[in-house]
Amino acid sequence: TDSDGLTDKEEQLLGTSISSVDSDEDTYVDKDEIFSGYSPSMGAGVTIEEDTSFSTYTNETYGYKVQYPTQWLADSLDQTNKQVLFISDTEEFFEILIEENPLNTPIVDWYRGQSPSLANIQLEIAILDSRAAVWSPDKMTLYASKDGLVYILTYNSGTLEEINWPTIFEYFYKKFEFGNTNNNEAGDDDGNTDPLNGV
């Protein structure tokens, strides 16, 4: 409503105002504060951690960490911890799914190899915790690879035509941290700085 980059549902979740771009009147726009690590609702200098709007989920099997809204449910579907859902109060949820990549195929090649229809399309590259990642065409799923595993981060909107949590999803993947799995014998973490090779 106030055009500050947050949906009204996100404003409600974060305790910010739908009628002010700077809810806590500290001269910083609400959305900008979130990505700078500060609370958009509790005044100047209060960090997101002090705000308690977000909690940290640590995957016990794969070691990755991610920030998700404290009010949401974080739930692994089984004991393997390969598929974890972060469930909102709407029909929507975020998902982190792990798939094997034993040959350490670079993520662009792995992604294109999933379907012949992906062979020639223009891919949008992103960064996930300093590693190359690939967006799906609808920008609702992000794929990245590390240590013989592919990490798939998805925004599932259910049957809704308009999504309620675009900024929360952006925060979710931008705060994602890989764990140290060292799953592969070859040792993928070789310090390779080329984002499209050795990932």
XYZ file of N, CA and C in Angstrom:
597
model
N 0.815 -1.207 0.000
C 0.000 0.000 0.000
C 0.854 1.264 0.000
N 1.963 1.253 0.758
C 2.785 2.466 0.863
C 3.947 2.507 -0.126
N 4.024 1.513 -1.016
C 5.056 1.488 -2.075
C 6.483 1.505 -1.529
N 6.715 0.834 -0.414
C 8.074 0.774 0.131
C 8.799 -0.510 -0.266
N 8.174 -1.316 -1.151
C 8.808 -2.548 -1.599
C 8.363 -3.776 -0.831
N 7.608 -3.585 0.248
C 7.079 -4.701 1.024
C 5.598 -4.865 0.732
N 5.158 -6.118 0.612
C 3.713 -6.352 0.475
C 3.044 -6.093 1.832
N 1.746 -5.939 1.811
C 1.039 -5.691 3.073
C 1.166 -6.875 4.032
N 1.209 -8.104 3.487
C 1.407 -9.279 4.339
C 2.799 -9.248 4.978
N 3.793 -8.816 4.223
C 5.142 -8.709 4.780
C 5.190 -7.641 5.861
N 4.493 -6.531 5.639
C 4.432 -5.473 6.649
C 3.820 -6.020 7.943
N 2.753 -6.782 7.794
C 2.083 -7.369 8.954
C 3.034 -8.313 9.694
N 3.744 -9.134 8.948
C 4.685 -10.092 9.537
C 5.802 -9.382 10.293
N 6.303 -8.287 9.717
C 7.453 -7.582 10.274
C 7.070 -6.508 11.286
N 5.779 -6.265 11.424
C 5.337 -5.249 12.369
C 5.554 -3.829 11.890
N 5.607 -3.661 10.573
C 5.790 -2.328 10.006
C 4.452 -1.768 9.532
N 4.467 -0.507 9.154
C 3.239 0.190 8.782
C 2.977 0.090 7.287
N 1.712 -0.148 6.909
C 1.359 -0.180 5.485
C 1.133 1.225 4.934
N 1.261 2.237 5.785
C 1.023 3.613 5.333
C 2.255 4.499 5.439
N 3.417 3.880 5.758
C 4.653 4.653 5.868
C 5.814 3.860 5.290
N 6.615 4.495 4.451
C 7.788 3.815 3.887
C 8.906 3.684 4.924
N 8.824 4.450 5.996
C 9.815 4.425 7.073
C 9.073 4.276 8.390
N 8.715 3.030 8.705
C 7.819 2.771 9.832
C 8.354 3.256 11.174
N 9.668 3.106 11.394
C 10.221 3.499 12.691
C 10.832 4.896 12.667
N 10.633 5.606 11.561
C 11.020 7.022 11.441
C 12.497 7.262 11.771
N 13.354 6.351 11.267
C 14.792 6.535 11.482
C 15.489 6.990 10.206
N 14.718 7.440 9.249
C 15.155 7.998 7.945
C 15.554 6.938 6.931
N 15.349 5.654 7.237
C 15.678 4.595 6.294
C 14.412 3.858 5.863
N 14.297 3.611 4.557
C 13.135 2.909 4.022
C 13.105 1.484 4.567
N 11.888 1.004 4.886
C 11.725 -0.297 5.544
C 12.483 -1.423 4.848
N 12.289 -1.575 3.545
C 12.927 -2.684 2.826
C 14.445 -2.569 2.854
N 14.959 -1.341 2.693
C 16.410 -1.139 2.710
C 17.009 -1.551 4.050
N 16.285 -1.256 5.121
C 16.785 -1.609 6.456
C 16.966 -3.111 6.612
N 16.005 -3.870 6.109
C 16.054 -5.332 6.243
C 17.337 -5.882 5.630
N 17.651 -5.420 4.409
C 18.819 -5.956 3.710
C 20.129 -5.361 4.217
N 20.025 -4.341 5.041
C 21.214 -3.798 5.705
C 21.420 -4.423 7.074
N 20.485 -5.319 7.455
C 20.627 -6.026 8.721
C 19.986 -5.342 9.910
N 19.097 -4.379 9.637
C 18.472 -3.643 10.727
C 16.962 -3.820 10.730
N 16.389 -3.667 11.920
C 14.943 -3.794 12.077
C 14.244 -2.602 11.429
N 13.210 -2.856 10.627
C 12.465 -1.749 10.035
C 11.390 -1.177 10.951
N 11.250 -1.766 12.145
C 10.138 -1.354 13.012
C 10.546 -0.890 14.410
N 11.810 -1.066 14.776
C 12.184 -0.844 16.187
C 13.147 0.307 16.414
N 13.318 1.190 15.421
C 14.133 2.375 15.643
C 15.577 2.210 15.217
N 16.285 3.332 15.202
C 17.657 3.386 14.702
C 18.574 2.463 15.483
N 19.390 1.697 14.750
C 20.440 0.888 15.360
C 20.028 -0.477 15.847
N 18.727 -0.788 15.843
C 18.281 -2.109 16.306
C 18.443 -3.108 15.157
N 19.170 -4.187 15.395
C 19.452 -5.148 14.330
C 18.292 -6.110 14.128
N 18.324 -6.796 12.979
C 17.319 -7.825 12.696
C 17.338 -8.905 13.787
N 18.542 -9.270 14.267
C 18.653 -10.296 15.298
C 17.959 -9.854 16.588
N 18.107 -8.583 16.942
C 17.460 -8.062 18.151
C 15.949 -7.968 17.978
N 15.512 -7.800 16.744
C 14.098 -7.667 16.412
C 13.347 -8.985 16.632
N 14.007 -10.107 16.420
C 13.475 -11.477 16.530
C 12.387 -11.798 15.506
N 12.299 -11.030 14.419
C 11.344 -11.355 13.347
C 11.759 -12.618 12.606
N 13.081 -12.890 12.600
C 13.604 -14.053 11.892
C 14.317 -14.992 12.856
N 14.242 -16.277 12.538
C 14.976 -17.301 13.278
C 15.956 -17.977 12.323
N 16.949 -18.651 12.876
C 17.928 -19.378 12.066
C 17.594 -20.861 12.080
N 17.447 -21.435 10.885
C 17.296 -22.882 10.760
C 18.641 -23.452 10.346
N 19.110 -24.464 11.066
C 20.347 -25.174 10.714
C 19.987 -26.616 10.393
N 20.318 -27.055 9.184
C 20.020 -28.422 8.782
C 21.023 -29.370 9.429
N 20.532 -30.317 10.213
C 21.407 -31.191 10.989
C 22.236 -32.129 10.123
N 21.734 -32.475 8.937
C 22.451 -33.399 8.058
C 23.448 -32.676 7.158
N 23.014 -31.576 6.555
C 23.836 -30.904 5.539
C 24.504 -29.629 6.044
N 24.141 -29.191 7.219
C 24.850 -28.085 7.863
C 24.508 -26.696 7.368
N 23.657 -26.594 6.346
C 23.364 -25.247 5.856
C 22.505 -24.479 6.862
N 22.597 -23.166 6.765
C 21.820 -22.285 7.632
C 21.020 -21.320 6.771
N 19.839 -20.971 7.263
C 19.002 -20.030 6.535
C 18.130 -19.271 7.534
N 17.860 -18.017 7.219
C 16.983 -17.200 8.047
C 15.558 -17.316 7.518
N 14.611 -17.529 8.416
C 13.211 -17.613 8.005
C 12.349 -16.913 9.054
N 11.136 -16.487 8.700
C 10.297 -15.771 9.659
C 9.983 -16.625 10.890
N 10.165 -16.066 12.050
C 9.960 -16.781 13.311
C 8.542 -17.332 13.430
N 7.576 -16.633 12.859
C 6.186 -17.066 12.953
C 5.871 -18.272 12.068
N 6.767 -18.599 11.143
C 6.526 -19.713 10.233
C 6.989 -21.026 10.855
N 6.501 -22.127 10.285
C 6.913 -23.465 10.710
C 8.023 -23.968 9.802
N 9.134 -24.400 10.374
C 10.207 -25.058 9.625
C 10.092 -26.555 9.880
N 9.953 -27.338 8.811
C 9.648 -28.752 8.983
C 10.345 -29.605 7.933
N 11.197 -30.532 8.392
C 11.812 -31.503 7.495
C 10.818 -32.631 7.239
N 10.707 -33.056 5.971
C 9.694 -34.054 5.637
C 10.044 -35.459 6.113
N 11.343 -35.715 6.315
C 11.730 -37.020 6.876
C 13.098 -36.900 7.535
N 13.618 -38.022 8.022
C 14.855 -37.993 8.798
C 16.105 -37.722 7.963
N 15.980 -37.801 6.637
C 17.157 -37.516 5.805
C 17.456 -36.017 5.759
N 16.477 -35.189 6.063
C 16.613 -33.729 6.010
C 16.918 -33.210 4.608
N 16.605 -34.016 3.594
C 16.846 -33.574 2.213
C 15.808 -32.568 1.734
N 14.633 -32.590 2.331
C 13.552 -31.701 1.899
C 12.978 -31.010 3.130
N 13.148 -29.679 3.176
C 12.686 -28.900 4.324
C 11.740 -27.818 3.830
N 10.616 -27.680 4.509
C 9.624 -26.671 4.160
C 9.590 -25.586 5.227
N 9.376 -24.358 4.763
C 9.202 -23.206 5.644
C 7.829 -22.642 5.306
N 6.876 -22.872 6.205
C 5.466 -22.754 5.858
C 4.863 -21.485 6.461
N 4.244 -20.664 5.597
C 3.626 -19.411 6.027
C 2.170 -19.638 6.431
N 1.482 -18.562 6.794
C 0.073 -18.667 7.169
C -0.860 -18.503 5.965
N -0.265 -18.390 4.786
C -1.056 -18.413 3.549
C -0.855 -19.797 2.933
N -1.223 -19.998 1.703
C -0.992 -21.289 1.047
C 0.477 -21.473 0.647
N 1.279 -20.452 0.840
C 2.637 -20.435 0.298
C 3.664 -21.011 1.280
N 4.739 -21.568 0.711
C 5.862 -22.002 1.532
C 7.141 -21.933 0.714
N 8.262 -21.872 1.419
C 9.574 -21.985 0.792
C 10.065 -23.412 1.029
N 10.881 -23.895 0.103
C 11.402 -25.250 0.216
C 12.883 -25.271 -0.113
N 13.628 -26.052 0.639
C 15.018 -26.355 0.280
C 15.109 -27.858 0.073
N 15.482 -28.240 -1.140
C 15.583 -29.645 -1.520
C 17.026 -29.950 -1.921
N 17.539 -31.063 -1.457
C 18.898 -31.502 -1.792
C 18.838 -32.642 -2.796
N 19.620 -32.526 -3.874
C 19.771 -33.623 -4.826
C 21.256 -33.947 -4.989
N 21.534 -35.192 -5.315
C 22.926 -35.627 -5.479
C 23.499 -35.110 -6.802
N 24.765 -34.739 -6.760
C 25.507 -34.315 -7.953
C 26.909 -34.915 -7.844
N 27.000 -36.251 -7.904
C 28.259 -36.934 -7.571
C 29.423 -36.579 -8.491
N 29.133 -36.140 -9.708
C 30.219 -35.774 -10.629
C 30.634 -34.309 -10.476
N 30.004 -33.602 -9.529
C 30.288 -32.171 -9.352
C 30.125 -31.390 -10.655
N 29.107 -31.747 -11.410
C 28.825 -31.031 -12.651
C 28.547 -29.570 -12.338
N 29.211 -28.630 -13.039
C 28.907 -27.209 -12.807
C 27.405 -26.953 -12.916
N 26.895 -26.062 -12.092
C 25.458 -25.914 -11.944
C 24.754 -25.543 -13.247
N 25.387 -24.750 -14.088
C 24.761 -24.397 -15.368
C 24.574 -25.649 -16.218
N 25.610 -26.495 -16.285
C 25.522 -27.725 -17.080
C 24.539 -28.710 -16.454
N 24.559 -28.801 -15.130
C 23.618 -29.685 -14.437
C 22.183 -29.253 -14.737
N 21.930 -27.974 -14.647
C 20.582 -27.460 -14.869
C 20.122 -27.718 -16.301
N 20.994 -27.416 -17.262
C 20.624 -27.645 -18.665
C 20.404 -29.132 -18.931
N 21.105 -29.989 -18.209
C 20.981 -31.414 -18.409
C 19.683 -32.013 -17.883
N 18.900 -31.210 -17.146
C 17.655 -31.720 -16.583
C 16.565 -31.905 -17.627
N 16.651 -31.151 -18.739
C 15.615 -31.226 -19.762
C 16.150 -30.704 -21.085
N 15.839 -31.362 -22.199
C 16.271 -30.866 -23.513
C 15.761 -29.451 -23.801
N 14.625 -29.092 -23.214
C 14.052 -27.770 -23.476
C 14.882 -26.644 -22.856
N 15.790 -26.993 -21.947
C 16.613 -25.985 -21.287
C 17.946 -25.763 -21.989
N 18.195 -26.544 -23.033
C 19.521 -26.548 -23.657
C 19.929 -25.191 -24.211
N 18.985 -24.478 -24.802
C 19.355 -23.249 -25.500
C 18.740 -21.977 -24.923
N 18.028 -22.087 -23.793
C 17.427 -20.873 -23.261
C 18.477 -20.030 -22.531
N 18.244 -18.726 -22.517
C 19.132 -17.811 -21.806
C 18.922 -17.992 -20.301
N 19.980 -18.257 -19.575
C 19.864 -18.476 -18.139
C 20.237 -17.210 -17.370
N 19.521 -16.983 -16.287
C 19.856 -15.868 -15.414
C 20.665 -16.408 -14.242
N 21.869 -15.874 -14.088
C 22.789 -16.335 -13.057
C 22.676 -15.430 -11.829
N 22.691 -16.059 -10.671
C 22.669 -15.327 -9.413
C 23.815 -15.837 -8.544
N 23.932 -15.295 -7.350
C 24.939 -15.746 -6.394
C 24.234 -16.219 -5.137
N 24.586 -17.416 -4.702
C 24.058 -17.968 -3.459
C 25.246 -18.254 -2.543
N 25.387 -17.455 -1.511
C 26.510 -17.614 -0.574
C 27.845 -17.745 -1.311
N 28.110 -16.789 -2.186
C 29.377 -16.672 -2.938
C 29.559 -17.713 -4.035
N 28.538 -18.509 -4.323
C 28.639 -19.504 -5.385
C 27.631 -19.198 -6.480
N 27.962 -19.603 -7.707
C 27.050 -19.390 -8.827
C 25.769 -20.174 -8.621
N 24.677 -19.552 -9.001
C 23.370 -20.195 -8.928
C 22.590 -19.840 -10.182
N 21.606 -20.657 -10.507
C 20.798 -20.466 -11.713
C 19.338 -20.306 -11.320
N 18.692 -19.298 -11.899
C 17.260 -19.111 -11.694
C 16.460 -19.942 -12.685
N 15.338 -20.474 -12.239
C 14.360 -21.041 -13.170
C 13.756 -19.882 -13.963
N 13.152 -20.162 -15.124
C 12.585 -19.081 -15.949
C 11.574 -18.203 -15.216
N 10.813 -18.770 -14.279
C 9.819 -17.964 -13.548
C 10.396 -17.274 -12.310
N 11.699 -17.449 -12.071
C 12.407 -16.850 -10.939
C 11.787 -17.229 -9.599
N 11.246 -18.430 -9.534
C 10.683 -18.931 -8.283
C 11.549 -20.039 -7.670
N 12.577 -20.483 -8.422
C 13.467 -21.533 -7.929
C 14.913 -21.177 -8.266
N 15.783 -21.391 -7.292
C 17.200 -21.090 -7.436
C 17.991 -22.377 -7.204
N 18.932 -22.660 -8.113
C 19.729 -23.887 -8.063
C 21.205 -23.538 -7.859
N 21.852 -24.215 -6.930
C 23.290 -24.033 -6.725
C 23.898 -25.378 -6.340
N 25.211 -25.501 -6.518
C 25.879 -26.768 -6.267
C 27.107 -26.574 -5.392
N 27.321 -27.532 -4.485
C 28.523 -27.518 -3.651
C 28.764 -28.932 -3.109
N 30.013 -29.370 -3.156
C 30.417 -30.648 -2.548
C 29.576 -31.832 -3.015
N 29.298 -31.903 -4.307
C 28.579 -33.050 -4.830
C 27.081 -33.034 -4.563
N 26.552 -31.880 -4.176
C 25.128 -31.743 -3.911
C 24.574 -30.530 -4.657
N 23.321 -30.638 -5.079
C 22.610 -29.495 -5.636
C 21.587 -29.039 -4.594
N 21.611 -27.749 -4.327
C 20.675 -27.133 -3.392
C 19.618 -26.399 -4.211
N 18.355 -26.737 -3.988
C 17.258 -26.159 -4.757
C 16.352 -25.392 -3.800
N 16.325 -24.079 -3.948
C 15.515 -23.216 -3.101
C 14.315 -22.741 -3.907
N 13.118 -23.062 -3.448
C 11.901 -22.796 -4.214
C 10.896 -21.994 -3.407
N 10.253 -21.060 -4.076
C 9.086 -20.360 -3.530
C 7.869 -21.040 -4.136
N 7.083 -21.726 -3.318
C 5.873 -22.393 -3.790
C 4.673 -21.534 -3.413
N 3.982 -21.020 -4.423
C 2.878 -20.092 -4.183
C 1.523 -20.780 -4.131
N 1.513 -22.110 -4.208
C 0.238 -22.828 -4.186
C -0.624 -22.439 -5.372
N -1.863 -22.113 -5.112
C -2.790 -21.730 -6.193
C -2.937 -20.219 -6.316
N -2.174 -19.472 -5.521
C -2.317 -18.014 -5.529
C -1.743 -17.413 -6.806
N -2.427 -16.409 -7.324
C -1.940 -15.724 -8.524
C -0.932 -14.636 -8.179
N -1.080 -14.021 -7.015
C -0.139 -13.006 -6.560
C 0.562 -13.506 -5.317
N 1.881 -13.375 -5.310
C 2.645 -13.870 -4.166
C 2.689 -12.818 -3.053
N 2.716 -13.303 -1.821
C 2.701 -12.418 -0.658
C 4.073 -12.145 -0.061
N 5.072 -12.988 -0.403
C 6.340 -12.930 0.338
C 7.569 -12.718 -0.564
N 7.530 -11.848 -1.564
C 8.695 -11.707 -2.451
C 9.944 -11.190 -1.747
N 9.798 -10.230 -0.850
C 10.963 -9.693 -0.141
C 11.478 -10.691 0.884
N 10.553 -11.403 1.551
C 10.972 -12.422 2.513
C 11.758 -13.521 1.800
N 11.329 -13.902 0.599
C 12.071 -14.921 -0.161
C 13.447 -14.406 -0.558
N 13.508 -13.143 -0.968
C 14.812 -12.554 -1.321
C 15.744 -12.569 -0.112
N 15.234 -12.210 1.043
C 16.028 -12.247 2.276
C 16.438 -13.685 2.588
N 15.508 -14.614 2.416
C 15.721 -16.035 2.671
C 16.928 -16.564 1.897
N 16.968 -16.305 0.577
C 18.083 -16.873 -0.190
C 19.363 -16.051 -0.060
N 19.230 -14.753 0.177
C 20.440 -13.942 0.325
C 21.158 -14.216 1.646
N 20.433 -14.713 2.635
C 21.042 -15.034 3.930
C 21.408 -16.517 4.052
N 21.168 -17.276 2.997
C 21.492 -18.705 3.007
C 23.002 -18.906 3.133
N 23.407 -19.880 3.960
C 24.825 -20.228 4.116
C 24.992 -21.736 3.950
N 25.892 -22.134 3.056
C 26.190 -23.559 2.894
C 26.856 -24.114 4.143
N 26.635 -25.410 4.376
C 27.359 -26.105 5.428
C 28.597 -26.768 4.845
N 29.431 -27.327 5.693
C 30.624 -28.039 5.247
C 30.325 -29.525 5.190
N 29.812 -29.962 4.045
C 29.440 -31.368 3.922
C 30.608 -32.241 3.498
N 31.482 -31.702 2.613
C 32.600 -32.480 2.067
C 32.136 -33.864 1.655
N 31.113 -33.870 0.857
C 30.420 -35.091 0.454
C 31.156 -35.888 -0.605
N 32.063 -35.210 -1.312
C 32.675 -35.860 -2.465
C 34.149 -36.140 -2.217
N 34.626 -37.195 -2.818
C 36.020 -37.579 -2.627
C 36.979 -36.631 -3.322
N 36.523 -36.001 -4.397
C 37.414 -35.130 -5.158
C 37.693 -33.822 -4.443
N 36.804 -33.446 -3.498
C 37.038 -32.197 -2.793
C 36.692 -31.018 -3.665
N 35.425 -30.681 -3.735
C 34.969 -29.615 -4.634
C 35.463 -28.248 -4.208
N 35.652 -28.021 -2.914
C 36.024 -26.700 -2.442
C 37.520 -26.479 -2.642
N 37.886 -26.145 -3.860
C 39.307 -26.008 -4.181
C 39.721 -24.555 -4.316
N 38.836 -23.639 -3.858
C 39.180 -22.237 -3.946
C 38.982 -21.658 -5.323
N 38.375 -22.398 -6.222
C 38.110 -21.916 -7.566
C 37.266 -20.672 -7.516
N 37.733 -19.583 -8.094
C 36.994 -18.331 -8.011
C 36.128 -18.062 -9.229
N 36.224 -18.904 -10.241
C 35.357 -18.757 -11.401
C 33.967 -19.252 -11.030
N 32.950 -18.366 -11.007
C 31.656 -18.763 -10.488
C 30.918 -19.804 -11.320
N 31.324 -20.025 -12.574
C 30.612 -20.963 -13.411
C 31.365 -22.266 -13.601
N 32.504 -22.396 -12.962
C 33.259 -23.634 -13.047
C 33.600 -24.099 -11.640
N 33.676 -25.396 -11.487
C 34.039 -25.942 -10.205
C 33.021 -25.668 -9.119
N 31.742 -25.524 -9.525
C 30.701 -25.273 -8.516
C 29.799 -26.482 -8.400
